[in-house]
Coordinates of C-alpha atoms and ligand atoms in Angstrom, one line a residue:
M1 CA -28.6 0.4 -86.9
N2 CA -29.2 2.1 -90.2
G3 CA -28.8 0.7 -93.7
T4 CA -30.7 -2.5 -93.5
G5 CA -32.8 -1.6 -96.6
G6 CA -36.4 -2.5 -96.4
P7 CA -39.1 0.2 -96.7
D8 CA -36.5 2.7 -95.6
R9 CA -38.6 5.8 -95.0
K10 CA -40.8 3.6 -92.9
W11 CA -37.8 2.1 -91.2
G12 CA -36.4 5.5 -90.5
R13 CA -39.6 6.9 -89.3
V14 CA -40.6 4.1 -87.0
W15 CA -37.1 3.8 -85.7
V16 CA -37.1 7.5 -84.9
V17 CA -40.3 6.9 -83.2
G18 CA -38.9 4.0 -81.2
A19 CA -35.8 5.9 -80.3
S20 CA -37.5 9.0 -79.3
V21 CA -40.7 8.3 -77.5
L22 CA -38.7 7.7 -74.5
A23 CA -39.6 11.0 -73.0
V24 CA -42.9 9.7 -71.8
V25 CA -41.6 8.5 -68.5
A26 CA -39.3 11.4 -68.1
A27 CA -42.0 13.8 -68.9
G28 CA -44.2 12.2 -66.3
G29 CA -41.5 12.5 -63.8
V30 CA -40.9 16.2 -64.6
A31 CA -44.6 16.9 -64.2
Y32 CA -44.7 15.1 -60.9
G33 CA -41.7 17.0 -59.8
V34 CA -43.1 20.4 -60.7
L35 CA -46.5 19.8 -59.2
G36 CA -45.2 18.1 -56.1
R37 CA -43.3 21.1 -54.9
D38 CA -44.5 23.9 -52.6
E39 CA -47.5 21.9 -51.5
V40 CA -47.1 22.4 -47.8
P41 CA -49.2 25.4 -46.9
K42 CA -47.3 27.9 -44.9
A43 CA -48.5 28.3 -41.4
S44 CA -49.1 32.1 -41.8
V45 CA -51.9 31.6 -44.3
G46 CA -53.8 29.2 -42.1
A47 CA -53.2 31.2 -39.0
S48 CA -54.5 34.4 -40.4
V49 CA -57.7 33.0 -41.7
T50 CA -59.4 32.6 -38.4
P51 CA -57.9 35.2 -36.1
S52 CA -61.1 35.9 -34.1
A53 CA -61.6 32.3 -33.3
T54 CA -58.2 32.1 -31.6
G55 CA -58.5 35.5 -30.1
A56 CA -55.2 36.6 -31.8
V57 CA -54.7 40.2 -32.6
V58 CA -54.7 40.9 -36.3
S59 CA -52.4 43.6 -37.6
A60 CA -53.3 46.1 -40.2
E61 CA -51.0 44.4 -42.6
E62 CA -52.6 41.1 -42.1
L63 CA -56.0 42.6 -42.6
A64 CA -54.8 44.2 -45.8
E65 CA -53.3 40.9 -47.0
Q66 CA -56.6 39.2 -46.3
K67 CA -58.5 41.8 -48.2
M68 CA -56.1 41.5 -51.1
A69 CA -56.4 37.7 -51.2
A70 CA -60.2 38.0 -51.1
G71 CA -60.1 40.5 -54.0
I72 CA -57.9 38.3 -56.1
D73 CA -60.1 35.3 -55.4
V74 CA -63.1 37.3 -56.6
A75 CA -61.3 38.0 -59.9
L76 CA -60.3 34.4 -60.4
K77 CA -63.8 33.1 -59.7
G78 CA -65.3 35.8 -62.0
R79 CA -63.0 34.8 -64.8
A80 CA -63.9 31.1 -64.4
A81 CA -67.6 31.8 -64.2
A82 CA -67.4 33.9 -67.4
L83 CA -65.6 31.1 -69.2
Q84 CA -68.2 28.6 -68.1
S85 CA -71.1 30.8 -69.2
G86 CA -69.4 32.1 -72.3
T87 CA -69.6 35.8 -71.4
L88 CA -66.6 37.5 -72.9
A89 CA -67.5 40.9 -71.3
Q90 CA -67.5 39.4 -67.9
F91 CA -64.2 37.6 -68.5
L92 CA -62.6 40.9 -69.6
A93 CA -64.1 42.7 -66.7
Y94 CA -61.2 41.2 -64.7
S95 CA -58.5 42.3 -67.1
D96 CA -56.7 45.6 -67.0
P97 CA -58.5 47.7 -69.6
K98 CA -55.3 49.8 -70.0
N99 CA -53.2 46.8 -70.9
V100 CA -53.9 46.3 -74.6
K101 CA -51.6 43.3 -75.0
Q102 CA -53.0 41.5 -72.0
L103 CA -56.6 42.2 -73.2
E104 CA -55.7 40.7 -76.6
R105 CA -54.3 37.6 -74.9
D106 CA -57.3 37.3 -72.7
R107 CA -59.7 37.5 -75.7
Q108 CA -57.7 34.8 -77.4
V109 CA -57.6 32.5 -74.4
F110 CA -61.4 33.0 -74.0
A111 CA -62.1 32.2 -77.7
N112 CA -59.8 29.1 -77.6
L113 CA -61.3 27.6 -74.5
R114 CA -64.8 28.2 -75.8
L115 CA -63.8 26.6 -79.1
I116 CA -62.2 23.5 -77.4
G117 CA -65.3 23.2 -75.2
M118 CA -64.8 23.0 -71.5
K119 CA -67.0 21.0 -69.2
Q120 CA -65.4 22.7 -66.3
V121 CA -62.9 25.5 -65.7
S122 CA -61.7 26.9 -62.4
Y123 CA -58.8 28.9 -61.0
L124 CA -57.5 28.3 -57.4
R125 CA -55.0 30.6 -55.8
Q126 CA -52.3 28.5 -54.2
L127 CA -52.5 29.3 -50.5
S128 CA -48.9 28.3 -49.8
F129 CA -47.5 30.8 -52.2
T130 CA -47.1 34.3 -50.7
P131 CA -48.1 36.9 -53.2
E132 CA -45.0 38.8 -54.6
L133 CA -44.9 42.5 -55.4
R134 CA -44.5 43.4 -59.0
P135 CA -43.9 47.2 -58.9
K136 CA -43.2 47.4 -62.7
L137 CA -46.8 46.4 -63.3
G138 CA -48.3 49.0 -61.0
K139 CA -48.4 50.2 -57.4
N140 CA -49.3 47.2 -55.2
A141 CA -49.4 44.8 -58.2
R142 CA -49.0 41.2 -56.9
A143 CA -48.1 38.0 -58.5
V144 CA -49.8 34.8 -57.4
R145 CA -49.5 31.2 -58.2
V146 CA -52.7 29.8 -59.6
K147 CA -53.9 26.3 -60.2
M148 CA -56.1 26.1 -63.3
L149 CA -58.4 23.2 -63.6
T150 CA -59.7 22.3 -67.0
Q151 CA -61.9 19.5 -68.1
I152 CA -62.4 19.3 -71.8
A153 CA -66.0 18.2 -72.6
G154 CA -66.1 14.6 -74.0
I155 CA -62.3 14.2 -73.6
D156 CA -61.1 14.5 -70.1
P157 CA -62.6 12.1 -67.5
A158 CA -61.8 14.6 -64.7
P159 CA -60.4 18.1 -64.3
R160 CA -56.7 18.5 -65.2
L161 CA -54.4 20.7 -63.2
T162 CA -52.0 23.3 -64.7
Q163 CA -49.9 25.7 -62.7
L164 CA -50.0 29.3 -63.8
G165 CA -48.6 32.6 -62.6
F166 CA -50.9 35.6 -62.7
A167 CA -50.1 39.2 -61.7
L168 CA -53.0 41.4 -60.7
V169 CA -53.4 45.0 -59.8
E170 CA -56.1 46.8 -57.8
R171 CA -58.1 49.5 -59.6
G172 CA -61.1 51.1 -57.9
G173 CA -61.5 48.3 -55.4
R174 CA -61.3 45.5 -58.1
W175 CA -58.4 43.3 -58.7
L176 CA -57.5 43.0 -62.4
V177 CA -55.2 40.7 -64.3
V178 CA -52.2 42.5 -65.8
D179 CA -50.1 39.5 -66.7
D180 CA -51.3 35.9 -67.1
D181 CA -47.9 34.4 -67.5
D182 CA -45.7 35.5 -64.6
A183 CA -42.6 33.3 -64.9
E184 CA -41.6 33.3 -61.3
A185 CA -45.0 32.7 -59.8
G186 CA -45.8 30.1 -62.5
E187 CA -42.6 28.3 -62.3
R188 CA -43.3 26.4 -65.5
G189 CA -41.2 24.7 -68.1
D190 CA -40.9 26.0 -71.7
G191 CA -44.2 24.6 -72.8
R192 CA -47.6 26.3 -72.6
E193 CA -51.1 25.1 -72.8
P194 CA -52.3 24.9 -76.4
W195 CA -54.9 27.6 -75.7
E196 CA -52.2 30.1 -74.4
I197 CA -50.1 30.5 -77.5
G198 CA -52.3 32.2 -80.1
P199 CA -55.1 31.2 -82.4
I200 CA -55.9 27.5 -82.8
E201 CA -57.9 25.2 -85.0
V202 CA -59.7 22.1 -83.6
S203 CA -60.6 18.9 -85.4
R204 CA -62.8 16.3 -83.8
G205 CA -63.6 12.6 -84.1
R206 CA -65.3 10.2 -81.8
G207 CA -63.3 10.5 -78.5
V208 CA -60.5 12.4 -80.2
L209 CA -59.7 16.1 -80.2
V210 CA -56.8 17.5 -82.2
I211 CA -55.6 21.1 -81.6
S212 CA -53.5 22.5 -84.4
S213 CA -52.3 25.9 -85.5
P214 CA -54.1 28.1 -88.0
G215 CA -53.5 26.8 -91.5
D216 CA -52.8 23.3 -90.2
G217 CA -56.4 22.3 -90.1
E218 CA -55.9 19.7 -92.8
N219 CA -53.2 18.1 -90.8
G220 CA -55.5 18.2 -87.8
R221 CA -58.2 16.3 -89.7
R222 CA -55.6 13.8 -90.9
L223 CA -54.4 13.2 -87.3
V224 CA -58.0 12.6 -86.2
K225 CA -58.2 9.8 -88.8
E226 CA -54.8 8.4 -87.7
A227 CA -55.9 8.5 -84.0
L228 CA -59.1 6.7 -84.8
A229 CA -57.1 4.0 -86.6
A230 CA -54.8 3.6 -83.6
V231 CA -57.4 3.4 -80.8
P232 CA -58.8 -0.1 -81.5
A233 CA -55.3 -1.6 -81.5
V234 CA -54.6 0.0 -78.1
Q235 CA -57.9 -1.0 -76.6
A236 CA -57.7 -4.6 -77.9
A237 CA -54.3 -5.1 -76.1
T238 CA -54.7 -3.0 -73.0
K239 CA -58.4 -3.7 -72.4
R240 CA -58.5 -0.1 -71.2
A241 CA -60.2 2.9 -72.7
Q242 CA -60.3 6.5 -71.8
A243 CA -63.3 8.7 -72.5
G244 CA -61.4 10.6 -75.1
I245 CA -58.0 11.8 -75.9
L246 CA -56.5 15.2 -76.7
V247 CA -53.7 15.4 -79.3
V248 CA -51.8 18.7 -79.5
A249 CA -50.1 19.1 -82.9
M250 CA -49.2 22.8 -83.2
A251 CA -46.6 24.5 -85.3
G252 CA -45.3 26.8 -82.5
A253 CA -42.4 25.8 -80.5
R254 CA -44.1 26.8 -77.3
S255 CA -46.7 24.0 -77.6
W256 CA -43.8 21.7 -76.9
D257 CA -41.6 21.7 -73.8
Q258 CA -38.0 21.9 -75.1
T259 CA -36.8 20.0 -72.0
T260 CA -38.6 16.9 -73.3
I261 CA -35.3 15.3 -74.4
T262 CA -34.1 12.0 -73.2
G263 CA -31.2 9.8 -74.2
G264 CA -29.9 12.8 -76.1
H265 CA -32.7 12.9 -78.6
P266 CA -35.6 15.2 -78.7
A267 CA -38.8 13.1 -78.5
D268 CA -41.3 12.9 -81.4
A269 CA -44.2 12.9 -79.1
V270 CA -45.0 12.5 -75.5
A271 CA -47.9 11.3 -73.4
I272 CA -48.2 13.9 -70.6
P273 CA -50.3 12.7 -67.6
N274 CA -53.4 14.7 -66.5
F275 CA -53.1 15.3 -62.8
T276 CA -56.4 15.5 -61.1
P277 CA -56.7 16.9 -57.5
T278 CA -58.0 14.5 -54.9
N279 CA -58.7 17.1 -52.3
A280 CA -60.4 20.4 -52.3
E281 CA -57.2 22.4 -51.8
A282 CA -55.7 20.7 -54.8
T283 CA -52.6 19.7 -52.9
E284 CA -52.8 16.0 -53.7
Y285 CA -53.2 14.4 -57.1
K286 CA -53.8 11.3 -59.1
V287 CA -53.3 10.6 -62.8
T288 CA -56.7 10.2 -64.5
A289 CA -55.7 10.4 -68.2
S290 CA -53.0 11.8 -70.5
R291 CA -52.8 14.1 -73.5
I292 CA -50.5 13.5 -76.4
V293 CA -48.3 16.4 -77.4
I294 CA -46.5 16.1 -80.8
N295 CA -43.1 17.7 -81.5
P296 CA -43.9 20.6 -83.9
T297 CA -41.1 19.5 -86.2
G298 CA -42.7 16.1 -86.8
R299 CA -46.4 17.0 -86.7
K300 CA -47.0 16.4 -90.4
K301 CA -45.5 12.9 -90.5
T302 CA -47.0 11.6 -87.2
D303 CA -49.0 8.5 -88.0
R304 CA -51.3 6.0 -86.4
F305 CA -48.2 3.9 -85.3
L306 CA -46.6 6.6 -83.3
L307 CA -50.1 7.5 -81.9
A308 CA -50.7 3.9 -80.9
H309 CA -47.5 3.9 -79.0
E310 CA -48.4 7.0 -77.1
F311 CA -52.0 6.0 -76.6
V312 CA -50.7 2.9 -74.8
H313 CA -48.8 5.1 -72.4
A314 CA -52.0 7.2 -71.9
A315 CA -54.1 4.1 -71.3
M316 CA -51.7 2.7 -68.7
A317 CA -50.7 5.9 -66.9
P318 CA -53.7 5.9 -64.5
L319 CA -52.5 2.5 -63.2
G320 CA -49.4 4.2 -61.6
D321 CA -45.8 4.8 -62.5
G322 CA -44.1 1.8 -60.9
A323 CA -43.6 -0.4 -63.9
P324 CA -40.0 -0.7 -65.1
I325 CA -39.0 1.1 -68.3
W326 CA -38.5 -2.1 -70.3
L327 CA -42.1 -3.0 -69.6
V328 CA -43.5 0.5 -70.2
E329 CA -41.7 1.0 -73.5
G330 CA -41.7 -2.6 -74.6
Y331 CA -45.5 -2.8 -74.2
A332 CA -46.1 0.4 -76.2
E333 CA -43.7 -0.9 -78.9
Y334 CA -45.5 -4.3 -78.9
V335 CA -48.8 -2.7 -79.6
Q336 CA -47.3 -0.4 -82.2
Y337 CA -45.6 -3.4 -84.0
R338 CA -48.9 -5.4 -83.8
L339 CA -50.6 -2.6 -85.6
L340 CA -47.8 -2.4 -88.2
E341 CA -48.2 -6.2 -88.8
R342 CA -51.9 -5.7 -89.3
S343 CA -51.4 -2.8 -91.7
N344 CA -49.5 -4.7 -94.4
Y345 CA -46.1 -4.2 -92.8
S346 CA -45.7 -7.8 -91.4
D347 CA -42.6 -8.5 -93.6
W348 CA -41.0 -5.4 -92.4
V349 CA -41.8 -6.2 -88.8
A350 CA -40.4 -9.7 -89.3
G351 CA -37.2 -8.1 -90.5
E352 CA -37.0 -5.9 -87.5
R353 CA -37.5 -8.8 -85.2
R354 CA -34.7 -10.8 -86.9
Q355 CA -32.5 -7.7 -86.7
F356 CA -32.9 -7.3 -83.0
R357 CA -32.5 -11.0 -82.3
S358 CA -29.4 -11.3 -84.3
T359 CA -27.7 -8.2 -82.9
A360 CA -28.9 -6.5 -79.8
R361 CA -30.3 -9.6 -78.1
K362 CA -26.7 -10.9 -77.8
S363 CA -25.9 -8.1 -75.4
L364 CA -28.9 -8.7 -73.2
V365 CA -27.7 -9.7 -69.7
V366 CA -30.4 -8.3 -67.4
L367 CA -33.8 -6.8 -68.0
P368 CA -33.1 -3.2 -69.1
I369 CA -34.3 -1.0 -66.3
D370 CA -33.9 2.7 -66.0
G371 CA -30.2 3.0 -65.5
V372 CA -29.2 0.8 -68.5
F373 CA -32.2 1.3 -70.8
H374 CA -30.7 4.1 -72.7
G375 CA -27.1 3.6 -71.7
D376 CA -26.1 0.0 -72.3
Y377 CA -28.5 -0.6 -75.1
D378 CA -28.6 2.8 -76.6
E379 CA -30.6 2.8 -79.8
S380 CA -31.6 -0.8 -79.4
S381 CA -33.4 -0.2 -76.1
Y382 CA -36.8 -0.1 -77.6
G383 CA -36.3 -3.1 -79.8
I384 CA -35.0 -5.2 -76.9
A385 CA -37.9 -4.1 -74.7
W386 CA -40.3 -5.0 -77.6
I387 CA -38.9 -8.6 -78.0
I388 CA -39.1 -9.2 -74.2
V389 CA -42.8 -8.1 -74.1
E390 CA -43.6 -10.0 -77.3
H391 CA -42.1 -13.1 -75.8
L392 CA -44.2 -12.7 -72.7
V393 CA -47.5 -12.1 -74.6
K394 CA -46.9 -15.1 -76.9
K395 CA -46.0 -17.5 -74.1
Y396 CA -48.3 -16.4 -71.3
G397 CA -51.1 -14.4 -73.0
Q398 CA -52.1 -10.8 -73.1
S399 CA -54.2 -10.8 -70.0
T400 CA -51.5 -12.3 -67.8
V401 CA -49.1 -9.6 -69.1
N402 CA -51.7 -7.0 -68.4
A403 CA -52.2 -8.2 -64.9
F404 CA -48.4 -8.2 -64.4
Y405 CA -48.1 -4.7 -65.7
A406 CA -51.0 -3.5 -63.5
E407 CA -49.4 -5.0 -60.4
L408 CA -46.0 -3.4 -61.0
A409 CA -47.5 -0.1 -62.0
K410 CA -49.3 0.4 -58.8
G411 CA -46.2 -0.2 -56.6
L412 CA -42.8 1.3 -56.4
D413 CA -40.3 0.7 -59.1
D414 CA -38.5 -1.7 -56.8
P415 CA -36.3 -4.8 -57.8
A416 CA -37.8 -6.9 -55.0
L417 CA -41.4 -6.2 -56.2
R418 CA -40.4 -6.9 -59.8
D419 CA -38.9 -10.3 -58.8
Q420 CA -42.0 -11.2 -56.8
A421 CA -44.3 -10.3 -59.7
L422 CA -42.1 -12.2 -62.3
L423 CA -42.4 -15.3 -60.1
K424 CA -46.1 -14.8 -59.4
Y425 CA -47.2 -14.3 -63.1
F426 CA -44.6 -16.3 -65.1
K427 CA -42.8 -18.4 -62.5
L428 CA -39.6 -16.8 -63.7
T429 CA -36.7 -15.1 -62.3
D430 CA -35.1 -12.1 -64.0
A431 CA -32.3 -14.2 -65.2
A432 CA -34.6 -17.0 -66.4
L433 CA -36.7 -14.5 -68.4
V434 CA -33.5 -13.1 -70.0
A435 CA -32.4 -16.6 -70.9
A436 CA -35.8 -17.5 -72.4
V437 CA -35.8 -14.3 -74.5
K438 CA -32.3 -15.0 -75.8
K439 CA -33.3 -18.5 -76.8
A440 CA -36.8 -17.7 -78.2
S441 CA -37.3 -18.0 -82.0
Ligands
ZN501 ZN1 -42.8 5.4 -75.2

């Protein structure tokens, strides 16, 4: 698909964007998968909580376990309270004073979270996870799985859940953190929260927060401007707005989950859903917003067009994940191309449209759903999806397309539901829509 001339750097860049933002859905799926596991509390925990009520005999070991759990919870609550009140000494009071490395990490996390500005921070020990011994970290050291809830002030509409692994050790009756990134207890991917990986810089605009690496502050400020230029285009189309949006654009590889690869390409950016617990135990969740994480290798060339694409995913994510991939990606592409048209690239966009119509459209036989999106259409998937959505918006109007999207998003990604919705909103079958797209000029 290369070599068509035109503003080639532009072409290449936007094409790379188109070909590689695919990870959004995949990333969402991964996150659901990770968080959905291990959520059934084991009976032992519940049973040991109220032994006297049932008259059961409590063994010495069970009592010790309960005491340990209570001690660990005190440490977790103490750390959260210290973060909330901004008291570093209190935060470090729950860190092992002999572990210089961990103390340094804790100082950095504290400083970063204060710099970002948290409306709410809490840590919940996952009850279904049985604490594991970590003899290398000290006698009786235990690793626990922790759910960290963070709500960035002015950005996140609700607390966002992250799963962590902590190891703690008891010293003089107090439980102290000796490791805040226990791999087995955390069971996380490659990526880390932006505040976990060293010093940061933050740049702010209205409803936008960009976190970058030290020395990248200028790029952070540039990205704030690009984000502010993308937001109106996204809101105009989706009629949806989130309170604010976090963009992570760091230099370090650990800000980026290396598993974020789809269709064989590493993505340039992903919209990662914010999961918010819907019950006190944090065992059930809903998507309340998304953050955008930019691939470190592309952070300096990320522009308003890529951000607009990702912001569309962020705006639509709370509606549910039932929409088919051609609609999810086609809609994001549509908004991105609209913004390009309005940014003096209309000739270039017209060329793209011609290109897809004269080549890839010929191979269109069914609406490209998950199985064929990257397979049969390969590099043209995004272009095909774009011309389908553009056709729908032109013919039936933005609000009808939005209602169609919302209805599919809230259901399961199911062929029967898709057929029903196509009929309901456009009076079309799948085949008729394909035929119309192939004919459209
Ligand atoms: Zn996308």
